Coordinates of C-alpha atoms and ligand atoms in Angstrom, one line a residue:
X1 CA 20.1 7.5 -24.4
X2 CA 19.0 4.2 -22.8
X3 CA 19.3 4.1 -19.0
X4 CA 20.1 0.9 -17.1
X5 CA 18.5 0.3 -13.7
X6 CA 20.2 -2.4 -11.6
X7 CA 17.5 -4.4 -9.7
X8 CA 19.4 -4.6 -6.4
X9 CA 19.7 -3.1 -2.9
X10 CA 17.1 -0.3 -2.3
X11 CA 15.5 -0.8 -5.7
X12 CA 13.4 -3.4 -3.8
X13 CA 12.0 -0.6 -1.6
X14 CA 11.7 2.3 -4.1
X15 CA 11.1 0.6 -7.4
X16 CA 7.6 2.1 -7.7
X17 CA 9.1 5.6 -7.4
X18 CA 12.0 5.2 -9.7
X19 CA 10.1 3.2 -12.4
X20 CA 7.2 5.7 -12.4
X21 CA 9.6 8.7 -12.4
X22 CA 11.3 7.4 -15.5
X23 CA 8.1 6.4 -17.2
X24 CA 6.6 9.9 -16.5
X25 CA 9.6 11.5 -18.2
X26 CA 9.3 8.9 -21.0
X27 CA 12.9 7.9 -20.5
X28 CA 14.0 4.8 -22.5
X29 CA 15.2 2.5 -19.7
X30 CA 15.9 -1.1 -19.0
X31 CA 15.8 -2.8 -15.6
X32 CA 18.1 -5.8 -15.1
X33 CA 16.4 -9.2 -14.8
X34 CA 15.3 -10.7 -11.5
X35 CA 18.4 -12.1 -9.7
X36 CA 19.3 -15.5 -11.0
X37 CA 22.4 -17.8 -11.0
X38 CA 24.0 -16.0 -13.9
X39 CA 23.7 -12.6 -12.2
X40 CA 25.0 -14.0 -8.9
X41 CA 28.0 -15.5 -10.8
X42 CA 28.7 -12.2 -12.5
X43 CA 28.5 -10.4 -9.1
X44 CA 30.9 -12.9 -7.5
X45 CA 33.3 -12.6 -10.4
X46 CA 33.2 -8.8 -10.6
X47 CA 33.4 -7.7 -6.9
X48 CA 35.8 -7.9 -4.1
X49 CA 35.8 -11.1 -2.1
X50 CA 34.8 -9.6 1.3
X51 CA 31.7 -7.8 0.0
X52 CA 28.4 -9.0 1.4
X53 CA 26.0 -11.0 -0.8
X54 CA 23.7 -8.1 -1.6
X55 CA 26.6 -5.9 -2.8
X56 CA 28.0 -8.8 -4.9
X57 CA 24.5 -9.3 -6.4
X58 CA 24.3 -5.5 -7.2
X59 CA 27.6 -5.8 -9.0
X60 CA 26.1 -8.7 -11.0
X61 CA 23.1 -6.6 -12.0
X62 CA 25.3 -3.8 -13.2
X63 CA 27.6 -6.2 -15.1
X64 CA 24.5 -7.8 -16.7
X65 CA 23.4 -4.3 -18.0
X66 CA 26.7 -3.0 -19.2
X67 CA 26.3 -4.0 -22.9
X68 CA 22.5 -3.2 -23.0
X69 CA 22.4 0.5 -22.3
X70 CA 24.2 3.8 -22.7
X71 CA 24.3 4.8 -19.0
X72 CA 23.6 3.0 -15.6
X73 CA 22.0 4.7 -12.6
X74 CA 24.0 4.0 -9.4
X75 CA 22.7 6.2 -6.6
X76 CA 25.0 7.1 -3.7
X77 CA 23.1 7.0 -0.4
X78 CA 24.8 9.2 2.1
X79 CA 22.1 9.7 4.7
X80 CA 18.4 8.8 5.1
X81 CA 17.4 11.6 7.4
X82 CA 19.1 14.1 9.8
X83 CA 21.5 12.2 12.0
X84 CA 20.6 8.8 10.5
X85 CA 22.8 7.0 8.1
X86 CA 23.0 3.9 5.9
X87 CA 25.7 1.3 5.5
X88 CA 29.0 2.8 4.3
X89 CA 28.9 0.4 1.3
X90 CA 26.0 2.4 -0.1
X91 CA 28.1 5.6 0.0
X92 CA 31.0 4.0 -1.9
X93 CA 28.9 1.9 -4.2
X94 CA 29.7 3.9 -7.4
X95 CA 33.4 3.6 -6.8
X96 CA 33.2 -0.1 -5.9
X97 CA 31.3 -0.7 -9.1
X98 CA 33.4 1.4 -11.4
X99 CA 36.7 0.0 -10.1
X100 CA 35.5 -3.6 -10.2
X101 CA 33.7 -4.0 -13.5
X102 CA 35.5 -3.4 -16.8
X103 CA 33.9 -1.9 -19.8
X104 CA 31.1 0.0 -18.1
X105 CA 29.1 2.7 -19.9
X106 CA 28.8 6.1 -18.3
X107 CA 27.5 5.9 -14.7
X108 CA 24.8 8.4 -13.5
X109 CA 25.9 9.0 -9.9
X110 CA 24.2 11.5 -7.6
X111 CA 24.2 11.5 -3.8
X112 CA 21.0 11.2 -1.8
X113 CA 21.0 13.0 1.6
X114 CA 17.5 12.0 2.8
X115 CA 14.4 10.1 1.9
X116 CA 12.0 13.0 2.6
X117 CA 10.4 14.9 -0.3
X118 CA 12.9 17.7 -0.4
X119 CA 16.0 15.5 -0.6
X120 CA 14.4 13.1 -3.0
X121 CA 13.4 15.9 -5.3
X122 CA 16.9 17.3 -5.3
X123 CA 18.2 13.9 -6.3
X124 CA 15.6 13.3 -8.9
X125 CA 16.1 16.8 -10.4
X126 CA 19.9 16.2 -10.7
X127 CA 19.6 12.8 -12.4
X128 CA 17.0 14.2 -14.7
X129 CA 19.2 17.1 -15.7
X130 CA 22.0 14.6 -16.5
X131 CA 19.5 12.9 -18.9
X132 CA 18.6 16.3 -20.5
X133 CA 15.2 17.2 -18.9
X134 CA 14.2 20.7 -17.8
X135 CA 12.8 21.6 -14.3
X136 CA 9.1 21.9 -15.2
X137 CA 8.7 18.4 -16.6
X138 CA 10.8 17.0 -13.8
X139 CA 8.7 18.5 -11.0
X140 CA 5.5 17.0 -12.5
X141 CA 7.0 13.6 -13.0
X142 CA 8.4 13.7 -9.5
X143 CA 5.1 14.5 -7.8
X144 CA 3.3 11.8 -9.7
X145 CA 6.0 9.2 -9.0
X146 CA 6.0 10.2 -5.3
X147 CA 2.3 9.9 -5.1
X148 CA 2.4 6.3 -6.6
X149 CA 5.1 5.4 -4.1
X150 CA 3.0 6.7 -1.2
X151 CA 0.0 4.8 -2.3
X152 CA 2.2 1.7 -2.6
X153 CA 3.5 2.3 1.0
X154 CA 0.0 2.6 2.6
X155 CA -0.4 0.2 5.4
X156 CA -1.3 -3.3 4.3
X157 CA -3.9 -5.3 6.2
X158 CA -2.7 -8.3 8.3
X159 CA -3.2 -11.7 6.5
X160 CA -5.4 -14.2 8.3
X161 CA -3.4 -17.5 8.1
X162 CA -3.3 -19.6 11.2
X163 CA 0.3 -18.8 12.0
X164 CA 2.2 -15.6 11.3
X165 CA 5.9 -15.0 11.1
X166 CA 7.6 -11.6 11.1
X167 CA 10.2 -11.6 8.3
X168 CA 12.8 -9.1 9.4
X169 CA 15.8 -7.9 7.5
X170 CA 17.0 -5.4 4.9
X171 CA 14.5 -5.0 2.1
X172 CA 16.8 -6.6 -0.5
X173 CA 17.3 -9.7 1.7
X174 CA 13.5 -10.0 2.4
X175 CA 12.3 -9.3 -1.2
X176 CA 14.9 -10.7 -3.5
X177 CA 13.4 -14.2 -4.1
X178 CA 16.6 -15.6 -5.4
X179 CA 18.7 -14.4 -2.5
X180 CA 16.3 -15.7 0.1
X181 CA 15.3 -18.8 -1.8
X182 CA 11.7 -17.6 -2.1
X183 CA 11.0 -17.9 1.6
X184 CA 7.7 -16.0 1.5
X185 CA 6.2 -18.6 -0.9
X186 CA 7.7 -21.4 1.1
X187 CA 6.0 -20.2 4.2
X188 CA 2.7 -19.5 2.4
X189 CA 2.7 -23.1 1.1
X190 CA 2.6 -24.4 4.6
X191 CA -0.2 -21.9 5.5
X192 CA 2.1 -19.5 7.3
X193 CA 1.9 -15.7 6.5
X194 CA 5.0 -13.6 6.4
X195 CA 4.6 -10.1 7.8
X196 CA 7.2 -7.6 6.8
X197 CA 8.0 -4.1 8.1
X198 CA 5.7 -2.7 5.4
X199 CA 2.7 -3.9 7.4
X200 CA 3.5 -1.5 10.2
X201 CA 3.3 2.3 10.0
X202 CA 6.6 4.2 10.1
X203 CA 5.4 6.3 13.0
X204 CA 4.7 3.1 15.0
X205 CA 8.2 1.8 14.3
X206 CA 9.7 5.2 15.3
X207 CA 7.8 5.0 18.7
X208 CA 9.3 1.6 19.4
X209 CA 12.9 2.7 19.2
X210 CA 12.3 5.2 22.0
X211 CA 12.8 2.2 24.4
X212 CA 16.4 2.0 23.4
X213 CA 19.0 3.8 25.5
X214 CA 20.1 5.6 22.3
X215 CA 18.4 6.2 19.0
X216 CA 20.1 4.0 16.4
X217 CA 21.8 6.0 13.8
X218 CA 21.5 3.3 11.2
X219 CA 18.3 3.4 9.0
X220 CA 18.1 -0.4 8.8
X221 CA 18.6 -0.8 12.5
X222 CA 15.7 1.5 13.3
X223 CA 13.3 -0.3 11.0
X224 CA 14.3 -3.9 11.9
X225 CA 14.3 -3.3 15.6
X226 CA 11.2 -1.1 15.7
X227 CA 9.2 -3.6 13.6
X228 CA 10.3 -6.7 15.5
X229 CA 9.7 -5.1 18.8
X230 CA 6.2 -3.8 17.9
X231 CA 4.9 -7.1 16.4
X232 CA 6.2 -9.2 19.3
X233 CA 5.0 -6.9 22.1
X234 CA 1.5 -6.7 20.5
X235 CA 1.5 -10.5 19.9
X236 CA 0.8 -10.0 16.2
X237 CA 3.1 -12.9 15.2
X238 CA 4.0 -16.4 16.5
X239 CA 7.7 -16.2 15.6
X240 CA 10.4 -14.1 14.0
X241 CA 12.7 -15.0 11.1
X242 CA 15.6 -12.6 10.6
X243 CA 17.3 -12.9 7.2
X244 CA 20.8 -11.7 7.5
X245 CA 23.7 -11.3 5.1
X246 CA 26.9 -13.0 6.3
X247 CA 29.4 -10.4 7.6
X248 CA 26.9 -7.6 7.8
X249 CA 28.0 -5.3 10.7
X250 CA 24.6 -3.7 11.2
X251 CA 22.9 -7.0 11.4
X252 CA 25.3 -8.3 14.0
X253 CA 24.2 -5.5 16.4
X254 CA 20.5 -5.4 15.5
X255 CA 20.0 -9.1 15.9
X256 CA 21.4 -8.9 19.5
X257 CA 19.1 -5.9 20.3
X258 CA 16.1 -7.8 19.0
X259 CA 17.0 -10.9 21.0
X260 CA 17.4 -8.8 24.1
X261 CA 14.0 -7.2 23.6
X262 CA 11.9 -10.2 22.4
X263 CA 11.7 -12.7 25.1
X264 CA 8.6 -14.7 24.6
X265 CA 8.5 -15.7 21.0
X266 CA 11.0 -17.8 19.1
X267 CA 13.5 -16.2 16.7
X268 CA 15.3 -17.9 13.8
X269 CA 18.3 -16.2 12.3
X270 CA 19.1 -17.3 8.7
X271 CA 22.5 -16.2 7.5
X272 CA 22.9 -16.1 3.7
X273 CA 25.9 -15.8 1.4
X274 CA 26.7 -17.2 -2.0
X275 CA 27.5 -20.6 -0.6
X276 CA 24.2 -21.1 1.2
X277 CA 22.5 -24.4 0.1
X278 CA 18.8 -24.6 -0.3
X279 CA 18.5 -28.0 1.4
X280 CA 20.0 -26.8 4.6
X281 CA 18.0 -23.6 4.4
X282 CA 14.7 -25.5 4.0
X283 CA 15.6 -27.9 6.9
X284 CA 16.0 -25.0 9.3
X285 CA 12.7 -23.4 8.2
X286 CA 10.9 -26.7 8.6
X287 CA 12.3 -27.3 12.0
X288 CA 11.4 -23.8 13.1
X289 CA 7.8 -24.0 11.8
X290 CA 7.3 -27.5 13.3
X291 CA 8.4 -26.1 16.6
X292 CA 6.0 -23.2 16.2
X293 CA 3.1 -25.6 15.6
X294 CA 3.9 -27.7 18.6
X295 CA 4.3 -24.6 20.8
X296 CA 0.9 -23.1 19.7
X297 CA -1.1 -26.3 19.8
Ligands
SF4_1 S1 23.9 -3.2 5.4 FE1 24.8 -5.2 5.6 S2 23.9 -6.4 4.0 FE2 23.5 -4.3 3.5 S3 25.1 -3.6 2.2 FE3 25.8 -3.1 4.2 S4 27.0 -4.9 4.9 FE4 25.8 -5.5 3.1

């Protein structure tokens, strides 16, 4: 059986784990292409109008795979840790996909109740069983895949360019080059480094959110706020760019929390949807980076 892996949403954060796990099990799998115009158009055509851009793009990835494999893996994220949740669209994703796209092959759907080792193992074990593997082989594949993901996650060293910008947002907005019009490269070309939340240790991020009157119960809110707060307080960056999907409820709150906390460095919020034009996007980045240079010189 050939398994299709849609390259969307949290694939951008956990691709090392999922690819390694399937490789270790010697599963025949296919990952959808990098997001491109065709995938975006498929997503827009095959999803409800009021879905956010990342959800539409995920639909596009699923639609692009439907005739190329025997089953498609669509995880159902219910919770990321005790008392902490993820956007409801992640919980209902399998239903959104199966009710919007016609002619799909079988979907492999399993809920995930946490990103710790125990919950990830439960999830991995269940999807592997659906693919016909036994416990012993799964355990070994899981441990090796987790090890690779942990090595991938180890703290990166700060780049040394003259100016540094914290690129804040959900991993799929920050790392999908088509969705964010390759912003990291655009910044690098003008000698500005982009620092993402992966540069800061998770325990540091968790410390930062203790300033809030209440611990955020959204996974994305914790990471984005904790990261932006830490890098600005410690003067590790000259500015912040927040990449936000139009109509994202979580972003609408986190952006205000960050603006409230970060007082002495400039923040640019770039909203993206399927109508966003590259020329306008570039103009805003150029104006922001010009202002940073004037401010720092
Ligand atoms: S968190 Fe926001 S951007 Fe992400 S899927 Fe939910 S609504 Fe869309």
